[in-house]
PDB file of N, CA and C in Angstrom:
ATOM      1  N   MET A1365      75.330 142.182 124.189  1.00 52.00           N
ATOM      2  CA  MET A1365      75.253 140.593 123.471  1.00 52.00           C
ATOM      3  C   MET A1365      75.175 140.449 121.964  1.00 52.00           C
ATOM      4  N   PRO A1366      76.495 139.711 121.573  1.00 60.00           N
ATOM      5  CA  PRO A1366      76.210 139.966 119.947  1.00 60.00           C
ATOM      6  C   PRO A1366      75.496 138.837 119.400  1.00 60.00           C
ATOM      7  N   ALA A1367      74.647 139.326 118.290  1.00 65.00           N
ATOM      8  CA  ALA A1367      73.851 138.507 117.818  1.00 65.00           C
ATOM      9  C   ALA A1367      74.436 137.130 117.261  1.00 65.00           C
ATOM     10  N   ALA A1368      73.418 136.125 117.188  1.00 66.00           N
ATOM     11  CA  ALA A1368      73.529 135.051 116.695  1.00 66.00           C
ATOM     12  C   ALA A1368      74.095 134.985 114.919  1.00 66.00           C
ATOM     13  N   ALA A1369      75.092 134.520 114.661  1.00 67.00           N
ATOM     14  CA  ALA A1369      75.407 134.331 113.331  1.00 67.00           C
ATOM     15  C   ALA A1369      74.348 133.661 112.016  1.00 67.00           C
ATOM     16  N   PRO A1370      73.932 134.266 111.660  1.00 81.00           N
ATOM     17  CA  PRO A1370      72.776 133.535 110.418  1.00 81.00           C
ATOM     18  C   PRO A1370      73.227 132.328 109.845  1.00 81.00           C
ATOM     19  N   HIS A1371      72.397 131.363 109.586  1.00 83.00           N
ATOM     20  CA  HIS A1371      72.405 130.359 109.230  1.00 83.00           C
ATOM     21  C   HIS A1371      72.662 130.060 107.791  1.00 83.00           C
ATOM     22  N   LEU A1372      73.336 129.066 107.351  1.00 84.00           N
ATOM     23  CA  LEU A1372      73.466 129.233 105.514  1.00 84.00           C
ATOM     24  C   LEU A1372      72.092 128.706 105.132  1.00 84.00           C
ATOM     25  N   SER A1373      71.828 128.889 103.911  1.00 86.00           N
ATOM     26  CA  SER A1373      70.663 128.681 103.290  1.00 86.00           C
ATOM     27  C   SER A1373      71.055 127.267 102.762  1.00 86.00           C
ATOM     28  N   GLY A1374      70.149 126.598 102.503  1.00 86.00           N
ATOM     29  CA  GLY A1374      69.861 125.682 101.938  1.00 86.00           C
ATOM     30  C   GLY A1374      70.645 125.075 100.443  1.00 86.00           C
ATOM     31  N   GLN A1375      70.659 126.228  99.599  1.00 89.00           N
ATOM     32  CA  GLN A1375      71.223 126.520  98.490  1.00 89.00           C
ATOM     33  C   GLN A1375      72.538 126.285  98.765  1.00 89.00           C
ATOM     34  N   VAL A1376      73.056 127.197  99.668  1.00 86.00           N
ATOM     35  CA  VAL A1376      74.690 127.161  99.679  1.00 86.00           C
ATOM     36  C   VAL A1376      75.070 126.277 100.683  1.00 86.00           C
ATOM     37  N   LEU A1377      74.328 125.410 101.317  1.00 86.00           N
ATOM     38  CA  LEU A1377      74.861 124.199 101.647  1.00 86.00           C
ATOM     39  C   LEU A1377      74.998 122.896 100.806  1.00 86.00           C
ATOM     40  N   GLU A1378      73.963 122.955  99.853  1.00 88.00           N
ATOM     41  CA  GLU A1378      73.965 121.899  98.858  1.00 88.00           C
ATOM     42  C   GLU A1378      75.478 122.146  97.925  1.00 88.00           C
ATOM     43  N   HIS A1379      75.409 123.430  97.581  1.00 84.00           N
ATOM     44  CA  HIS A1379      76.605 123.756  96.972  1.00 84.00           C
ATOM     45  C   HIS A1379      77.880 123.430  97.577  1.00 84.00           C
ATOM     46  N   MET A1380      77.965 123.795  98.749  1.00 85.00           N
ATOM     47  CA  MET A1380      79.395 122.877  99.527  1.00 85.00           C
ATOM     48  C   MET A1380      79.376 121.524  99.415  1.00 85.00           C
ATOM     49  N   CYS A1381      78.104 121.108  99.648  1.00 87.00           N
ATOM     50  CA  CYS A1381      77.918 119.066  99.633  1.00 87.00           C
ATOM     51  C   CYS A1381      78.723 119.066  98.278  1.00 87.00           C
ATOM     52  N   GLN A1382      78.621 119.418  97.011  1.00 87.00           N
ATOM     53  CA  GLN A1382      78.495 118.923  95.836  1.00 87.00           C
ATOM     54  C   GLN A1382      80.111 119.642  95.192  1.00 87.00           C
ATOM     55  N   VAL A1383      80.501 120.697  95.292  1.00 86.00           N
ATOM     56  CA  VAL A1383      81.393 121.493  94.835  1.00 86.00           C
ATOM     57  C   VAL A1383      82.669 121.144  95.848  1.00 86.00           C
ATOM     58  N   PRO A1384      83.960 120.519  95.454  1.00 87.00           N
ATOM     59  CA  PRO A1384      84.957 120.281  96.357  1.00 87.00           C
ATOM     60  C   PRO A1384      85.554 121.738  96.927  1.00 87.00           C
ATOM     61  N   ALA A1385      86.050 121.724  98.111  1.00 87.00           N
ATOM     62  CA  ALA A1385      86.655 122.825  98.585  1.00 87.00           C
ATOM     63  C   ALA A1385      87.835 123.748  97.595  1.00 87.00           C
ATOM     64  N   ILE A1386      88.662 122.805  97.202  1.00 85.00           N
ATOM     65  CA  ILE A1386      89.876 123.337  96.220  1.00 85.00           C
ATOM     66  C   ILE A1386      89.103 124.124  95.049  1.00 85.00           C
ATOM     67  N   VAL A1387      87.773 123.580  94.679  1.00 86.00           N
ATOM     68  CA  VAL A1387      87.495 124.501  93.308  1.00 86.00           C
ATOM     69  C   VAL A1387      86.627 125.710  94.186  1.00 86.00           C
ATOM     70  N   ARG A1388      85.991 125.522  95.344  1.00 84.00           N
ATOM     71  CA  ARG A1388      85.455 126.886  95.469  1.00 84.00           C
ATOM     72  C   ARG A1388      86.346 128.059  96.005  1.00 84.00           C
ATOM     73  N   ARG A1389      87.300 127.449  96.710  1.00 87.00           N
ATOM     74  CA  ARG A1389      88.101 128.634  97.287  1.00 87.00           C
ATOM     75  C   ARG A1389      89.376 128.999  96.179  1.00 87.00           C
ATOM     76  N   LYS A1390      89.914 128.405  95.436  1.00 88.00           N
ATOM     77  CA  LYS A1390      90.952 128.435  94.780  1.00 88.00           C
ATOM     78  C   LYS A1390      90.629 128.419  92.931  1.00 88.00           C
ATOM     79  N   GLN A1391      89.181 128.064  93.079  1.00 87.00           N
ATOM     80  CA  GLN A1391      88.795 128.258  91.451  1.00 87.00           C
ATOM     81  C   GLN A1391      89.830 127.291  90.743  1.00 87.00           C
ATOM     82  N   VAL A1392      90.428 126.058  91.018  1.00 87.00           N
ATOM     83  CA  VAL A1392      90.929 125.253  90.401  1.00 87.00           C
ATOM     84  C   VAL A1392      89.864 124.176  89.414  1.00 87.00           C
ATOM     85  N   ASP A1393      90.480 124.091  88.386  1.00 90.00           N
ATOM     86  CA  ASP A1393      89.847 123.200  87.258  1.00 90.00           C
ATOM     87  C   ASP A1393      90.092 121.695  87.485  1.00 90.00           C
ATOM     88  N   LEU A1394      89.300 121.409  88.258  1.00 88.00           N
ATOM     89  CA  LEU A1394      89.646 119.493  88.143  1.00 88.00           C
ATOM     90  C   LEU A1394      90.162 118.803  87.120  1.00 88.00           C
ATOM     91  N   ASN A1395      89.589 118.739  85.956  1.00 90.00           N
ATOM     92  CA  ASN A1395      90.240 118.237  84.967  1.00 90.00           C
ATOM     93  C   ASN A1395      91.746 118.431  84.718  1.00 90.00           C
ATOM     94  N   ALA A1396      91.787 119.675  84.887  1.00 92.00           N
ATOM     95  CA  ALA A1396      93.577 120.101  84.669  1.00 92.00           C
ATOM     96  C   ALA A1396      94.298 119.566  85.964  1.00 92.00           C
ATOM     97  N   TRP A1397      93.773 119.817  86.965  1.00 89.00           N
ATOM     98  CA  TRP A1397      94.284 119.334  88.357  1.00 89.00           C
ATOM     99  C   TRP A1397      94.629 118.054  88.482  1.00 89.00           C
ATOM    100  N   TYR A1398      93.565 116.907  87.968  1.00 89.00           N
ATOM    101  CA  TYR A1398      93.925 115.555  87.958  1.00 89.00           C
ATOM    102  C   TYR A1398      94.761 114.955  86.934  1.00 89.00           C
ATOM    103  N   GLU A1399      94.972 115.760  86.003  1.00 92.00           N
ATOM    104  CA  GLU A1399      96.272 115.527  84.562  1.00 92.00           C
ATOM    105  C   GLU A1399      97.562 115.835  85.226  1.00 92.00           C
ATOM    106  N   ALA A1400      97.492 117.096  86.116  1.00 93.00           N
ATOM    107  CA  ALA A1400      98.790 117.630  86.542  1.00 93.00           C
ATOM    108  C   ALA A1400      99.387 116.494  87.660  1.00 93.00           C
ATOM    109  N   ASN A1401      98.532 116.277  88.545  1.00 90.00           N
ATOM    110  CA  ASN A1401      98.480 115.491  89.712  1.00 90.00           C
ATOM    111  C   ASN A1401      98.867 113.943  89.660  1.00 90.00           C
ATOM    112  N   THR A1402      98.488 113.459  88.618  1.00 91.00           N
ATOM    113  CA  THR A1402      98.213 112.013  88.661  1.00 91.00           C
ATOM    114  C   THR A1402      99.008 111.173  87.592  1.00 91.00           C
ATOM    115  N   ARG A1403      99.427 110.143  87.737  1.00 89.00           N
ATOM    116  CA  ARG A1403     100.306 109.315  86.717  1.00 89.00           C
ATOM    117  C   ARG A1403      99.949 108.034  86.649  1.00 89.00           C
ATOM    118  N   GLU A1404     100.313 107.382  85.545  1.00 88.00           N
ATOM    119  CA  GLU A1404     100.017 105.969  85.507  1.00 88.00           C
ATOM    120  C   GLU A1404     101.104 104.988  86.244  1.00 88.00           C
ATOM    121  N   VAL A1405     100.582 104.285  86.782  1.00 87.00           N
ATOM    122  CA  VAL A1405     101.646 103.315  87.509  1.00 87.00           C
ATOM    123  C   VAL A1405     102.247 102.219  86.818  1.00 87.00           C
ATOM    124  N   GLN A1406     103.205 101.938  86.732  1.00 90.00           N
ATOM    125  CA  GLN A1406     104.031 101.085  85.864  1.00 90.00           C
ATOM    126  C   GLN A1406     104.011  99.586  86.683  1.00 90.00           C
ATOM    127  N   VAL A1407     103.485  98.732  85.716  1.00 90.00           N
ATOM    128  CA  VAL A1407     103.115  97.483  86.530  1.00 90.00           C
ATOM    129  C   VAL A1407     104.245  96.790  86.189  1.00 90.00           C
ATOM    130  N   LYS A1408     105.077  96.501  87.413  1.00 91.00           N
ATOM    131  CA  LYS A1408     106.052  95.418  87.206  1.00 91.00           C
ATOM    132  C   LYS A1408     105.757  94.006  86.726  1.00 91.00           C
ATOM    133  N   VAL A1409     106.481  93.349  85.763  1.00 91.00           N
ATOM    134  CA  VAL A1409     106.088  91.997  85.538  1.00 91.00           C
ATOM    135  C   VAL A1409     106.663  90.917  86.884  1.00 91.00           C
ATOM    136  N   LYS A1410     105.691  90.343  87.301  1.00 90.00           N
ATOM    137  CA  LYS A1410     106.119  89.172  87.992  1.00 90.00           C
ATOM    138  C   LYS A1410     106.709  87.586  87.598  1.00 90.00           C
ATOM    139  N   LYS A1411     107.770  87.331  88.162  1.00 91.00           N
ATOM    140  CA  LYS A1411     108.225  86.023  87.610  1.00 91.00           C
ATOM    141  C   LYS A1411     107.466  84.883  88.086  1.00 91.00           C
ATOM    142  N   PRO A1412     106.958  83.976  87.109  1.00 91.00           N
ATOM    143  CA  PRO A1412     106.105  83.046  87.815  1.00 91.00           C
ATOM    144  C   PRO A1412     106.777  82.296  88.961  1.00 91.00           C
ATOM    145  N   ARG A1413     106.064  81.984  89.626  1.00 89.00           N
ATOM    146  CA  ARG A1413     106.700  81.470  91.296  1.00 89.00           C
ATOM    147  C   ARG A1413     106.717  79.801  90.933  1.00 89.00           C
ATOM    148  N   THR A1414     108.114  79.626  91.285  1.00 90.00           N
ATOM    149  CA  THR A1414     108.484  78.017  91.387  1.00 90.00           C
ATOM    150  C   THR A1414     108.171  77.365  92.412  1.00 90.00           C
ATOM    151  N   ARG A1415     107.729  76.343  92.489  1.00 88.00           N
ATOM    152  CA  ARG A1415     107.180  75.095  93.577  1.00 88.00           C
ATOM    153  C   ARG A1415     108.708  74.522  93.834  1.00 88.00           C
ATOM    154  N   LYS A1416     108.961  74.423  95.318  1.00 87.00           N
ATOM    155  CA  LYS A1416     110.062  73.792  96.094  1.00 87.00           C
ATOM    156  C   LYS A1416     109.407  72.249  95.834  1.00 87.00           C
ATOM    157  N   PRO A1417     110.462  71.320  95.357  1.00 85.00           N
ATOM    158  CA  PRO A1417     110.110  70.011  95.073  1.00 85.00           C
ATOM    159  C   PRO A1417     109.938  69.288  96.118  1.00 85.00           C
ATOM    160  N   LYS A1418     109.003  68.269  95.828  1.00 83.00           N
ATOM    161  CA  LYS A1418     108.314  67.687  97.311  1.00 83.00           C
ATOM    162  C   LYS A1418     109.342  66.805  97.770  1.00 83.00           C
ATOM    163  N   THR A1419     109.841  66.792  99.231  1.00 78.00           N
ATOM    164  CA  THR A1419     110.740  66.055  99.478  1.00 78.00           C
ATOM    165  C   THR A1419     109.929  64.569 100.104  1.00 78.00           C
ATOM    166  N   LYS A1420     110.613  63.527  99.861  1.00 73.00           N
ATOM    167  CA  LYS A1420     110.075  62.194 100.581  1.00 73.00           C
ATOM    168  C   LYS A1420     110.089  62.098 101.762  1.00 73.00           C
ATOM    169  N   GLN A1421     108.863  61.486 102.505  1.00 67.00           N
ATOM    170  CA  GLN A1421     109.169  61.384 103.919  1.00 67.00           C
ATOM    171  C   GLN A1421     109.638  60.025 103.839  1.00 67.00           C
ATOM    172  N   VAL A1422     111.110  60.007 104.531  1.00 60.00           N
ATOM    173  CA  VAL A1422     111.728  58.621 104.745  1.00 60.00           C
ATOM    174  C   VAL A1422     111.228  57.913 106.050  1.00 60.00           C
ATOM    175  N   GLN A1423     110.401  57.094 105.943  1.00 60.00           N
ATOM    176  CA  GLN A1423     110.382  56.239 106.789  1.00 60.00           C
ATOM    177  C   GLN A1423     109.513  56.539 107.825  1.00 60.00           C
ATOM    178  N   ALA A1424     108.574  57.691 107.396  1.00 55.00           N
ATOM    179  CA  ALA A1424     108.049  58.264 108.851  1.00 55.00           C
ATOM    180  C   ALA A1424     106.892  57.383 109.241  1.00 55.00           C
ATOM    181  N   ALA A1425     106.347  56.778 108.109  1.00 55.00           N
ATOM    182  CA  ALA A1425     104.677  56.223 108.578  1.00 55.00           C
ATOM    183  C   ALA A1425     105.115  54.614 109.096  1.00 55.00           C
ATOM    184  N   THR A1426     106.142  54.681 108.847  1.00 58.00           N
ATOM    185  CA  THR A1426     106.490  53.293 109.271  1.00 58.00           C
ATOM    186  C   THR A1426     107.097  52.813 110.917  1.00 58.00           C
ATOM    187  N   ASN A1427     107.852  53.813 111.142  1.00 60.00           N
ATOM    188  CA  ASN A1427     108.340  54.137 112.468  1.00 60.00           C
ATOM    189  C   ASN A1427     107.383  54.758 113.365  1.00 60.00           C
ATOM    190  N   ALA A1428     106.177  54.968 113.110  1.00 64.00           N
ATOM    191  CA  ALA A1428     105.274  55.682 113.877  1.00 64.00           C
ATOM    192  C   ALA A1428     104.870  54.666 115.110  1.00 64.00           C
ATOM    193  N   LEU A1429     104.810  55.284 116.350  1.00 68.00           N
ATOM    194  CA  LEU A1429     104.629  54.541 117.331  1.00 68.00           C
ATOM    195  C   LEU A1429     103.113  53.593 117.093  1.00 68.00           C
ATOM    196  N   ARG A1430     103.175  52.649 117.684  1.00 69.00           N
ATOM    197  CA  ARG A1430     102.026  51.448 117.387  1.00 69.00           C
ATOM    198  C   ARG A1430     100.975  51.635 118.951  1.00 69.00           C
ATOM    199  N   LEU A1431      99.824  51.944 119.053  1.00 71.00           N
ATOM    200  CA  LEU A1431      99.264  52.052 120.414  1.00 71.00           C
ATOM    201  C   LEU A1431      98.535  50.288 120.600  1.00 71.00           C
ATOM    202  N   GLY A1432      98.975  50.315 121.698  1.00 72.00           N
ATOM    203  CA  GLY A1432      98.331  49.034 122.188  1.00 72.00           C
ATOM    204  C   GLY A1432      96.701  49.051 122.582  1.00 72.00           C
ATOM    205  N   SER A1433      95.923  47.978 123.053  1.00 78.00           N
ATOM    206  CA  SER A1433      94.859  48.306 123.005  1.00 78.00           C
ATOM    207  C   SER A1433      94.653  48.775 124.320  1.00 78.00           C
ATOM    208  N   LEU A1434      93.136  49.397 124.461  1.00 77.00           N
ATOM    209  CA  LEU A1434      92.883  50.527 125.324  1.00 77.00           C
ATOM    210  C   LEU A1434      93.220  49.621 126.776  1.00 77.00           C
ATOM    211  N   ASN A1435      92.783  48.369 126.707  1.00 75.00           N
ATOM    212  CA  ASN A1435      93.143  47.610 128.084  1.00 75.00           C
ATOM    213  C   ASN A1435      94.185  47.724 128.784  1.00 75.00           C
ATOM    214  N   GLU A1436      95.360  47.540 127.725  1.00 74.00           N
ATOM    215  CA  GLU A1436      96.740  47.663 128.123  1.00 74.00           C
ATOM    216  C   GLU A1436      97.394  48.900 128.492  1.00 74.00           C
ATOM    217  N   LEU A1437      96.622  49.722 127.767  1.00 72.00           N
ATOM    218  CA  LEU A1437      97.069  51.367 128.447  1.00 72.00           C
ATOM    219  C   LEU A1437      96.597  51.710 129.949  1.00 72.00           C
ATOM    220  N   ILE A1438      95.417  51.484 130.182  1.00 77.00           N
ATOM    221  CA  ILE A1438      94.818  51.568 131.686  1.00 77.00           C
ATOM    222  C   ILE A1438      95.313  50.816 132.743  1.00 77.00           C
ATOM    223  N   ALA A1439      95.688  50.994 133.581  1.00 72.00           N
ATOM    224  CA  ALA A1439      96.139  49.936 134.472  1.00 72.00           C
ATOM    225  C   ALA A1439      94.811  49.798 135.435  1.00 72.00           C
ATOM    226  N   PRO A1440      94.864  48.764 136.020  1.00 71.00           N
ATOM    227  CA  PRO A1440      93.776  48.117 136.490  1.00 71.00           C
ATOM    228  C   PRO A1440      93.293  48.825 137.829  1.00 71.00           C
ATOM    229  N   ILE A1441      92.257  48.846 138.224  1.00 72.00           N
ATOM    230  CA  ILE A1441      91.771  49.612 139.731  1.00 72.00           C
ATOM    231  C   ILE A1441      91.538  48.602 140.552  1.00 72.00           C
ATOM    232  N   GLU A1442      92.263  48.726 141.565  1.00 74.00           N
ATOM    233  CA  GLU A1442      92.123  47.822 142.664  1.00 74.00           C
ATOM    234  C   GLU A1442      91.109  47.798 143.683  1.00 74.00           C
ATOM    235  N   PRO A1443      90.146  46.959 143.882  1.00 71.00           N
ATOM    236  CA  PRO A1443      89.156  47.000 144.700  1.00 71.00           C
ATOM    237  C   PRO A1443      89.177  47.884 145.843  1.00 71.00           C
ATOM    238  N   SER A1444      90.352  47.486 146.618  1.00 73.00           N
ATOM    239  CA  SER A1444      90.392  48.121 147.987  1.00 73.00           C
ATOM    240  C   SER A1444      91.257  49.536 147.939  1.00 73.00           C
ATOM    241  N   MET A1445      91.122  50.168 146.714  1.00 65.00           N
ATOM    242  CA  MET A1445      91.434  51.493 146.907  1.00 65.00           C
ATOM    243  C   MET A1445      90.182  52.415 146.293  1.00 65.00           C
ATOM    244  N   ASN A1446      89.365  52.488 147.467  1.00 63.00           N
ATOM    245  CA  ASN A1446      88.194  53.305 147.049  1.00 63.00           C
ATOM    246  C   ASN A1446      88.468  54.649 147.495  1.00 63.00           C
ATOM    247  N   CYS A1447      87.687  55.437 146.854  1.00 59.00           N
ATOM    248  CA  CYS A1447      88.076  57.211 146.662  1.00 59.00           C
ATOM    249  C   CYS A1447      87.268  57.577 148.027  1.00 59.00           C
TER     250      CYS A1447
END
């Protein structure tokens, strides 16, 4: 029966949490890596947005349907029709 693997010490775990893997494994200088692998984004100048001219509502309000009184809309109930 193989022996259980020893656990990592707290100091090793702390080092692993604080130091990135690329630095631990390949001994990479992060400042040099950052300068080599990043570049500034060129910001495109946006044209100001032009608004569409407002179209006039042609007689929309005057041609709207006019509703009558509620009494005219509801048909009277005949007393002979009971549910």
